[in-house]
Short mmCIF file of C-alpha atoms in Angstrom, two decimals:
data_model
loop_
_atom_site.label_atom_id
_atom_site.label_comp_id
_atom_site.label_asym_id
_atom_site.label_seq_id
_atom_site.Cartn_x
_atom_site.Cartn_y
_atom_site.Cartn_z
CA MET A 24 121.23 144.82 282.12
CA GLN A 25 121.63 146.53 278.70
CA HIS A 26 119.01 144.44 277.17
CA LEU A 27 116.37 144.34 279.87
CA ALA A 28 113.53 145.62 277.86
CA TYR A 29 113.93 142.82 275.31
CA PHE A 30 113.71 140.24 278.12
CA VAL A 31 110.72 141.85 279.45
CA ALA A 32 109.03 141.52 276.09
CA LEU A 33 109.80 137.90 275.88
CA TRP A 34 108.34 137.32 279.25
CA VAL A 35 105.21 139.05 278.50
CA LEU A 36 105.02 137.13 275.16
CA LEU A 37 105.34 133.83 276.95
CA ALA A 38 102.93 134.80 279.71
CA GLY A 39 100.25 135.66 277.24
CA LEU A 40 100.93 132.51 275.42
CA TYR A 41 100.49 130.40 278.54
CA GLY A 42 97.28 132.12 279.13
CA VAL A 43 96.14 131.17 275.66
CA VAL A 44 97.16 127.54 276.06
CA THR A 45 95.76 126.98 279.43
CA SER A 46 92.53 129.04 279.11
CA ARG A 47 89.11 127.75 280.32
CA ASN A 48 86.98 130.63 279.01
CA TYR A 49 86.83 132.22 275.52
CA VAL A 50 86.70 135.84 277.08
CA HIS A 51 89.77 135.13 279.24
CA LEU A 52 91.51 133.78 276.02
CA VAL A 53 90.83 136.98 274.09
CA ALA A 54 92.30 139.02 276.97
CA CYS A 55 95.45 136.77 277.00
CA VAL A 56 95.75 137.49 273.16
CA ALA A 57 95.75 141.23 273.84
CA VAL A 58 98.51 140.83 276.34
CA LEU A 59 100.45 138.87 273.83
CA GLN A 60 100.12 141.64 271.33
CA SER A 61 101.42 144.16 273.84
CA ALA A 62 104.85 142.44 273.91
CA THR A 63 105.37 143.87 270.36
CA TYR A 64 104.91 147.38 271.60
CA ILE A 65 107.83 146.87 274.14
CA ILE A 66 110.07 145.62 271.52
CA LEU A 67 109.39 148.43 269.13
CA LEU A 68 109.63 150.89 271.91
CA ALA A 69 113.00 149.50 273.07
CA ALA A 70 114.45 149.63 269.58
CA GLY A 71 113.93 153.27 268.94
CA PHE A 72 114.72 154.58 272.48
CA ARG A 73 117.73 156.99 272.90
CA THR A 74 118.94 157.77 276.49
CA GLY A 75 118.64 161.40 277.33
CA GLY A 76 116.42 162.01 274.16
CA VAL A 77 113.42 164.19 274.08
CA PRO A 78 109.94 163.33 272.60
CA PRO A 79 109.94 164.07 268.68
CA ILE A 80 107.76 167.25 269.12
CA PHE A 81 109.40 170.48 268.18
CA TYR A 82 106.72 172.83 269.54
CA GLY A 83 108.89 175.37 271.62
CA VAL A 84 111.90 173.13 271.51
CA PRO A 85 114.77 174.14 269.20
CA VAL A 86 115.30 171.96 266.22
CA GLY A 87 118.79 170.67 266.96
CA THR A 88 117.95 168.66 270.12
CA ARG A 89 118.50 164.83 269.99
CA THR A 90 115.05 162.99 269.90
CA VAL A 91 114.01 159.44 270.26
CA ASP A 92 113.20 157.74 267.00
CA PRO A 93 109.67 158.78 265.44
CA VAL A 94 109.35 156.03 262.94
CA VAL A 95 108.85 153.30 265.31
CA GLN A 96 106.22 155.43 267.21
CA ALA A 97 104.29 155.63 263.96
CA LEU A 98 104.49 151.84 263.57
CA MET A 99 103.18 151.53 267.25
CA LEU A 100 100.21 153.60 266.50
CA THR A 101 99.06 151.34 263.80
CA ASP A 102 99.82 148.19 266.07
CA ILE A 103 97.37 149.60 268.78
CA VAL A 104 94.54 150.04 266.24
CA VAL A 105 95.17 146.59 264.98
CA GLU A 106 94.74 145.11 268.50
CA ALA A 107 91.38 146.68 269.14
CA THR A 108 90.24 145.53 265.81
CA VAL A 109 91.31 141.82 266.43
CA ALA A 110 89.95 141.86 269.99
CA ALA A 111 86.50 143.18 268.62
CA LEU A 112 86.30 140.34 266.00
CA LEU A 113 87.37 137.71 268.35
CA LEU A 114 84.91 138.86 270.89
CA SER A 115 82.10 138.74 268.43
CA ILE A 116 83.00 135.05 267.64
CA ALA A 117 83.07 134.18 271.20
CA VAL A 118 79.58 135.64 271.82
CA GLN A 119 78.17 133.69 268.75
CA LEU A 120 79.91 130.52 269.94
CA HIS A 121 78.28 130.86 273.40
CA LYS A 122 74.81 131.36 271.72
CA ALA A 123 75.18 128.41 269.62
CA SER A 124 76.60 125.83 271.92
CA GLY A 125 75.68 127.12 275.43
CA THR A 126 79.19 126.93 276.87
CA ALA A 127 82.22 129.23 276.87
CA ASN A 128 84.79 126.49 277.68
CA PRO A 129 87.13 125.59 274.80
CA SER A 130 87.45 122.12 276.06
CA GLU A 131 83.71 121.38 276.22
CA LEU A 132 83.02 122.24 272.61
CA GLU A 133 81.97 119.17 270.39
CA ALA A 134 83.10 118.89 266.91
CA LEU A 135 81.18 120.81 264.13
CA GLU A 136 78.39 119.03 262.77
CA GLY A 137 76.59 119.62 259.39
CA MET B 24 94.80 117.08 272.26
CA THR B 25 94.83 116.73 276.04
CA ARG B 26 95.78 119.57 278.42
CA SER B 27 99.03 117.92 279.67
CA VAL B 28 100.15 117.33 275.94
CA ARG B 29 99.42 121.08 275.11
CA LEU B 30 101.38 122.18 278.33
CA THR B 31 104.48 120.02 277.52
CA MET B 32 104.47 121.53 273.92
CA PHE B 33 104.18 124.93 275.19
CA PHE B 34 107.16 124.52 277.64
CA ALA B 35 109.27 122.94 275.01
CA GLY B 36 108.59 125.72 272.51
CA ALA B 37 109.15 128.47 275.25
CA ILE B 38 112.55 126.97 276.01
CA LEU B 39 113.46 126.92 272.42
CA LEU B 40 112.38 130.46 271.90
CA THR B 41 114.22 131.69 274.88
CA ILE B 42 117.43 129.80 273.68
CA PHE B 43 117.28 131.35 270.35
CA PHE B 44 116.34 134.85 271.62
CA VAL B 45 119.27 135.06 273.93
CA ALA B 46 121.56 133.79 271.17
CA SER B 47 120.31 136.42 268.71
CA LEU B 48 120.77 139.34 271.01
CA GLY B 49 124.56 139.25 270.51
CA ASN B 50 125.10 142.09 268.23
CA VAL B 51 121.94 144.17 269.06
CA PRO B 52 123.05 147.57 270.48
CA ALA B 53 122.00 148.25 274.06
CA VAL B 54 118.67 149.85 274.79
CA GLY B 55 119.29 153.55 274.61
CA ASP B 56 121.83 153.46 271.82
CA TYR B 57 119.76 154.32 268.76
CA PRO B 58 122.24 154.37 265.95
CA GLY B 59 120.04 154.37 262.84
CA PRO B 60 119.91 157.22 260.21
CA TYR B 61 116.10 157.68 259.60
CA GLY B 62 115.31 159.20 263.06
CA ASN B 63 118.08 161.76 262.82
CA VAL B 64 117.29 162.70 259.19
CA LEU B 65 113.72 163.07 260.05
CA SER B 66 114.28 165.22 263.20
CA ALA B 67 116.43 167.56 261.30
CA VAL B 68 114.51 167.99 258.10
CA VAL B 69 110.65 167.83 258.85
CA VAL B 70 110.12 171.24 260.49
CA TYR B 71 111.69 173.01 257.52
CA GLU B 72 110.10 170.94 254.71
CA ARG B 73 106.60 170.52 255.88
CA HIS B 74 106.08 173.34 258.53
CA VAL B 75 104.77 170.95 261.23
CA THR B 76 106.18 170.39 264.57
CA ASN B 77 104.89 166.87 265.54
CA ILE B 78 107.01 164.53 263.61
CA VAL B 79 105.11 161.36 264.33
CA THR B 80 101.99 162.75 262.94
CA ALA B 81 104.01 164.00 259.81
CA VAL B 82 105.35 160.39 259.37
CA ASN B 83 101.77 159.03 259.95
CA PHE B 84 100.07 161.24 257.37
CA ASP B 85 102.57 162.42 254.90
CA TYR B 86 105.56 160.19 254.54
CA ARG B 87 103.85 156.85 255.37
CA ALA B 88 100.26 157.97 254.46
CA VAL B 89 99.65 154.79 252.51
CA ASP B 90 100.13 152.86 255.86
CA THR B 91 97.41 154.90 257.50
CA MET B 92 95.14 154.33 254.66
CA VAL B 93 95.39 150.55 254.80
CA GLU B 94 94.97 150.78 258.61
CA GLU B 95 91.72 152.78 258.12
CA SER B 96 90.38 150.12 255.82
CA ILE B 97 91.36 147.50 258.34
CA LEU B 98 89.22 149.33 260.90
CA PHE B 99 86.42 149.59 258.40
CA LEU B 100 86.65 145.82 257.72
CA SER B 101 86.55 145.04 261.35
CA VAL B 102 83.41 147.18 261.74
CA ALA B 103 81.69 145.45 258.82
CA GLY B 104 82.80 142.04 260.20
CA SER B 105 81.58 142.52 263.76
CA ALA B 106 78.23 143.80 262.28
CA VAL B 107 77.96 140.78 260.07
CA LEU B 108 79.09 138.23 262.91
CA LEU B 109 76.67 139.63 265.51
CA ARG B 110 73.68 139.87 263.12
CA GLN B 111 73.75 136.32 261.81
CA MET B 112 71.23 134.79 263.96
CA ARG B 113 68.67 137.70 264.27
CA SER B 114 65.94 136.03 262.25
CA GLU B 115 66.17 133.01 264.62
CA GLU B 116 66.14 135.33 267.60
CA LYS B 117 63.06 137.18 266.41
CA LYS B 118 61.20 133.94 265.98
CA GLU B 119 62.18 132.83 269.49
CA ASN B 120 61.08 136.38 270.79
CA ASP B 121 57.65 136.22 269.12
CA ASP B 122 57.06 132.61 270.51
CA ARG B 123 58.05 133.73 273.95
CA LYS B 124 55.97 136.86 273.77
CA LEU B 125 52.79 134.87 272.95
CA LYS B 126 53.31 132.57 275.85
CA ASP B 127 54.34 134.75 278.72
CA SER B 128 54.95 138.29 279.21
CA GLU B 129 55.92 138.62 282.92
CA GLU B 130 59.56 137.33 282.74
CA LYS B 131 61.59 139.94 281.29
CA THR B 132 65.13 140.59 282.45
CA SER B 133 65.36 144.34 283.08
CA ILE B 134 68.49 146.19 283.28
CA PRO B 135 68.57 148.48 286.50
CA SER B 136 68.59 152.05 285.88
CA SER B 137 71.69 154.10 286.73
CA SER B 138 71.66 156.55 289.64
CA ASP B 139 71.04 160.24 289.30
CA ALA B 140 74.54 161.20 290.15
CA THR B 141 75.92 158.94 287.16
CA ARG B 142 73.53 160.46 284.70
CA GLY B 143 74.04 164.04 285.85
CA PHE B 144 77.73 163.67 285.64
CA ALA B 145 77.67 161.92 282.21
CA LEU B 146 75.55 164.73 280.85
CA LEU B 147 77.79 167.45 282.28
CA ILE B 148 80.99 165.97 280.81
CA VAL B 149 79.85 165.01 277.28
CA GLY B 150 80.29 168.60 276.00
CA PRO B 151 83.83 169.23 277.32
CA MET B 152 84.89 165.79 276.19
CA VAL B 153 83.64 166.38 272.59
CA LEU B 154 85.55 169.61 272.58
CA PHE B 155 88.61 168.03 273.84
CA GLY B 156 88.50 165.37 271.22
CA LEU B 157 88.13 167.94 268.50
CA TYR B 158 91.02 169.92 270.04
CA ILE B 159 93.29 166.79 269.77
CA VAL B 160 92.25 165.94 266.23
CA THR B 161 92.78 169.48 264.86
CA HIS B 162 96.04 170.07 266.68
CA GLY B 163 97.53 166.84 265.71
CA GLN B 164 100.44 168.38 263.86
CA LEU B 165 101.49 170.78 266.60
CA THR B 166 101.16 168.95 269.79
CA PRO B 167 100.84 165.21 270.79
CA GLY B 168 97.69 163.85 269.23
CA GLY B 169 96.34 163.12 265.91
CA GLY B 170 93.43 161.54 264.09
CA PHE B 171 93.29 158.31 266.02
CA GLN B 172 93.50 159.56 269.53
CA GLY B 173 90.91 162.29 269.04
CA GLY B 174 88.57 159.94 267.15
CA VAL B 175 88.32 157.42 269.97
CA ILE B 176 87.89 160.11 272.48
CA ILE B 177 84.90 161.56 270.41
CA ALA B 178 83.37 157.99 270.19
CA THR B 179 83.65 157.59 274.04
CA ALA B 180 82.02 160.97 274.46
CA PHE B 181 79.07 159.90 272.37
CA LEU B 182 78.81 156.62 274.37
CA LEU B 183 78.43 158.70 277.67
CA LEU B 184 75.11 159.77 276.12
CA TYR B 185 73.98 156.28 276.45
CA LEU B 186 75.02 156.22 280.16
CA ALA B 187 73.17 159.44 280.80
CA GLY B 188 69.84 158.32 279.26
CA ASP B 189 68.61 154.74 278.02
CA PHE B 190 69.07 152.95 274.82
CA THR B 191 66.07 154.29 272.96
CA ARG B 192 67.04 157.88 273.59
CA PHE B 193 70.57 157.09 272.50
CA ARG B 194 69.40 155.53 269.31
CA GLU B 195 67.24 158.67 268.51
CA ILE B 196 70.29 161.05 269.01
CA VAL B 197 72.88 158.91 267.29
CA SER B 198 70.94 157.16 264.53
CA HIS B 199 72.79 154.08 263.02
CA THR B 200 72.35 154.92 259.32
CA PHE B 201 73.73 158.38 259.87
CA VAL B 202 76.92 157.11 261.48
CA ALA B 203 77.38 154.54 258.82
CA ILE B 204 77.05 157.12 256.09
CA ILE B 205 79.53 159.50 257.83
CA GLU B 206 82.10 156.66 257.97
CA GLY B 207 81.94 156.07 254.45
CA ILE B 208 82.09 159.79 253.37
CA ALA B 209 85.27 160.23 255.68
CA LEU B 210 87.08 157.28 254.22
CA PHE B 211 86.30 158.52 250.88
CA THR B 212 87.63 161.97 251.60
CA TYR B 213 90.88 160.31 252.56
CA VAL B 214 91.30 158.46 249.26
CA PHE B 215 90.09 161.60 247.28
CA ILE B 216 92.84 163.77 248.94
CA GLY B 217 95.33 161.21 247.75
CA PHE B 218 94.09 161.50 244.29
CA LEU B 219 94.63 165.22 244.32
CA GLY B 220 98.25 164.76 243.94
CA MET B 221 97.78 162.57 240.78
CA PHE B 222 95.69 165.38 239.14
CA GLU B 223 98.93 167.46 239.16
CA GLU B 224 100.97 164.63 237.81
CA LYS B 225 102.69 163.80 241.03
CA ALA B 226 102.55 160.77 243.31
CA PHE B 227 99.54 159.35 244.98
CA LEU B 228 99.00 160.96 248.51
CA GLN B 229 101.77 163.59 247.91
CA ASN B 230 101.58 166.78 249.93
CA VAL B 231 100.22 169.34 247.38
CA LEU B 232 98.26 171.85 249.31
CA PRO B 233 100.01 175.04 250.63
CA PHE B 234 102.13 174.41 253.76
CA GLY B 235 101.39 177.53 255.74
CA ARG B 236 103.32 178.89 258.71
CA THR B 237 104.81 176.66 261.42
CA GLY B 238 102.76 176.89 264.51
CA ASP B 239 99.33 177.62 262.97
CA VAL B 240 96.56 175.23 263.29
CA VAL B 241 95.87 174.96 259.40
CA SER B 242 99.48 174.00 258.43
CA GLY B 243 101.23 171.24 256.77
CA GLY B 244 99.24 170.93 253.62
CA THR B 245 97.38 167.78 253.43
CA ILE B 246 98.50 166.70 256.91
CA TRP B 247 95.82 168.61 258.71
CA VAL B 248 93.08 167.48 256.32
CA LEU B 249 94.00 163.88 256.43
CA SER B 250 94.08 164.03 260.21
CA CYS B 251 90.62 165.39 260.39
CA ALA B 252 89.30 162.88 258.01
CA THR B 253 90.97 160.01 260.03
CA GLY B 254 89.59 161.40 263.20
CA ILE B 255 85.94 161.41 261.88
CA ALA B 256 86.38 157.92 260.24
CA VAL B 257 87.80 156.39 263.42
CA ALA B 258 85.17 158.07 265.68
CA THR B 259 82.37 156.62 263.65
CA GLY B 260 84.05 153.31 263.25
CA VAL B 261 84.52 152.80 266.96
CA LEU B 262 80.97 153.85 267.53
CA GLU B 263 79.62 151.34 265.10
CA VAL B 264 81.45 148.44 266.72
CA ILE B 265 80.18 149.37 270.17
CA TYR B 266 76.76 149.80 268.82
CA ALA B 267 76.72 146.21 267.39
CA PHE B 268 77.73 144.97 270.83
CA LEU B 269 75.20 147.22 272.65
CA GLU B 270 72.41 145.94 270.49
CA GLN B 271 73.29 142.40 271.44
CA VAL B 272 72.93 143.28 275.14
CA LEU B 273 69.76 145.19 274.89
CA GLU B 274 67.41 143.27 272.69
CA GLU B 275 64.34 145.48 272.96
CA TRP B 276 64.55 146.95 269.45
CA SER B 277 61.59 146.90 267.07
CA ARG B 278 62.69 146.57 263.54
CA MET C 22 122.53 152.72 280.95
CA SER C 23 118.86 153.17 281.74
CA SER C 24 117.74 155.07 284.59
CA ALA C 25 116.11 153.56 287.76
CA LEU C 26 112.76 154.81 286.58
CA GLU C 27 112.84 152.97 283.43
CA ILE C 28 113.86 149.66 285.05
CA THR C 29 111.20 149.96 287.69
CA VAL C 30 108.40 150.45 285.25
CA LEU C 31 109.67 147.72 283.01
CA LEU C 32 109.62 145.25 285.95
CA PHE C 33 106.08 146.62 286.94
CA VAL C 34 104.83 145.81 283.43
CA ALA C 35 106.18 142.37 283.57
CA VAL C 36 104.47 141.71 286.79
CA ALA C 37 101.24 143.14 285.80
CA ALA C 38 101.13 140.94 282.63
CA THR C 39 101.50 137.92 284.69
CA GLY C 40 98.71 139.25 286.92
CA VAL C 41 96.26 139.71 283.93
CA VAL C 42 96.98 136.19 282.62
CA LEU C 43 96.55 134.50 286.08
CA THR C 44 93.19 136.27 286.73
CA ARG C 45 90.81 133.40 285.68
CA ASP C 46 87.47 135.01 286.21
CA PRO C 47 86.78 137.08 283.09
CA ARG C 48 84.79 139.63 285.12
CA ALA C 49 87.68 140.46 287.30
CA GLN C 50 90.06 140.26 284.41
CA VAL C 51 88.45 143.26 282.86
CA VAL C 52 89.61 145.50 285.70
CA THR C 53 92.97 144.07 285.58
CA LEU C 54 93.23 144.57 281.75
CA SER C 55 92.35 148.07 282.19
CA PHE C 56 94.99 148.59 284.87
CA TYR C 57 97.48 146.97 282.56
CA GLY C 58 96.61 149.41 279.84
CA VAL C 59 97.16 152.38 281.98
CA LEU C 60 100.44 151.04 283.24
CA LEU C 61 101.53 150.54 279.53
CA GLY C 62 100.56 154.16 278.77
CA LEU C 63 102.60 155.31 281.84
CA MET C 64 105.54 153.24 280.34
CA PHE C 65 105.23 154.91 276.92
CA PHE C 66 105.12 158.18 278.63
CA ILE C 67 108.49 157.46 280.46
CA PHE C 68 110.12 156.23 277.35
CA GLN C 69 109.50 159.73 275.62
CA ALA C 70 106.61 158.68 273.39
CA PRO C 71 103.45 160.82 274.14
CA ASP C 72 101.55 160.13 270.96
CA VAL C 73 101.63 156.41 271.56
CA ALA C 74 100.75 156.93 275.26
CA LEU C 75 97.64 158.87 274.33
CA SER C 76 96.47 156.22 271.91
CA GLN C 77 97.29 153.31 274.32
CA ILE C 78 95.31 154.86 277.13
CA VAL C 79 92.20 155.59 274.96
CA VAL C 80 92.26 152.25 273.25
CA GLY C 81 93.62 149.78 275.88
CA ALA C 82 92.08 151.26 278.99
CA VAL C 83 88.70 152.58 277.75
CA ALA C 84 87.65 151.04 274.51
CA LEU C 85 88.90 147.47 274.95
CA PRO C 86 87.53 146.94 278.47
CA LEU C 87 84.30 148.36 277.33
CA MET C 88 83.96 145.82 274.57
CA PHE C 89 84.82 143.01 277.03
CA MET C 90 82.14 143.95 279.38
CA LEU C 91 79.50 144.11 276.58
CA ALA C 92 80.48 140.69 275.52
CA LEU C 93 80.36 139.35 279.12
CA ALA C 94 76.98 141.01 279.62
CA ARG C 95 75.68 139.26 276.46
CA ILE C 96 77.04 135.96 277.64
CA PHE C 97 75.63 136.37 281.19
CA ARG C 98 72.21 137.09 279.65
CA ASN C 99 72.30 134.15 277.53
CA GLU C 100 73.06 131.83 280.54
CA GLU C 101 70.17 133.47 282.44
CA GLU C 102 67.66 132.88 279.62
CA ARG C 103 68.77 129.32 279.17
CA LYS C 104 68.35 128.49 282.92
CA LYS C 105 64.80 129.95 282.77
CA LYS C 106 64.04 128.02 279.82
CA ASP C 107 65.33 124.79 281.41
CA ALA C 108 63.54 125.54 284.59
CA LYS C 109 60.15 126.07 282.78
CA ALA C 110 60.64 122.95 280.54
CA GLY C 111 61.44 120.90 283.62
CA HIS C 112 58.25 122.23 285.33
CA GLY C 113 56.01 121.73 282.37
CA GLY C 114 57.30 118.26 281.90
CA LYS C 115 56.66 117.23 285.37
CA GLU C 116 53.22 118.57 285.42
#
């Protein structure tokens, strides 16, 4: 089971994608997109992990100890902010769609007119 | 495209993805076997070079400060986009509101007021929460923390003011224009600090302020200043997005 | 080899993600999403990433469900007003 974290990331990605494909409500769809984006966190985290490592903070810890990788953690911070951004914009679009057409169901929307 | 066709395509794609994924995991080292050079180099070198103890913050605000600047602009764009998207039909809504006000004035959906316990607790906890957020922002280079985390905590603390009172009072305390101006100033400060390096003929966003002593709050040169600027920008940005959503729910504004 | 704690939390994350997707009602899904955010934060903490855990808890368990609830409140209010308008129009047409 040396690659368990990568398989868990694949499972979360497929679960989120299944939610997007079979969704019947726009707000439910946006939550599934958020779950989809969290699969990338798991992949990045697993790529930088080191067994028996300490967090990369040296406040009170001597400088020679083996730490986990700090570069992927910086990438993950950016990723989390991007997830919040995408969710905010998608929710604004969902609210406006409901105002314009009266339904929040993707299958009930008619084609655009005008 | 009907639902069954979508489901079939999804399952076919999922099976293909799984096959390729398993096939490509052949030479990947096991989880826990980190071989790469960058992590080791950074862990050995940063404390002596930059006099900070939190390496992730040093990477975010010094070695890869350009990425953080682009991420700040992403946040700014999302704030502007949400405000534009949620304000699009306001002229039509106002016309509807005026028509409805002329016809009848007794059918108004009212929001139930919160209990005294909620309001008292929210009022009590606003102060400590703002202090905690400021602590996390300013001590970002020593202990886990930094600009983003502290910024979102401060924004949540301001939203507790809405929970403690009602929307009109919240709008008086936290005025919309003021928040927007502060966000612009914070972003401008970030880019201005970047140009400080170019005035001395070095690279953009290079660390040119004095480094200080390891363990002090003001240490690391530009790392501390950029962390504070990012904290203020993120706090005001998140506050603006939630403002746009709140104004949609509570429509009793008079503009 | 990973320890038992890491394997357990990874399996919990997989189960919780499936739970979030299979919760069809958006109002219930907000609570599930918030719990998933806290669980992810716990996983980051166990994998020795405290900065990321802080960020994930503040964004994924506080700010994101707050935006979801505000969007749902707006949609609920739209539906109520539409129903009232339809009821009034039906009444007026009949009389």
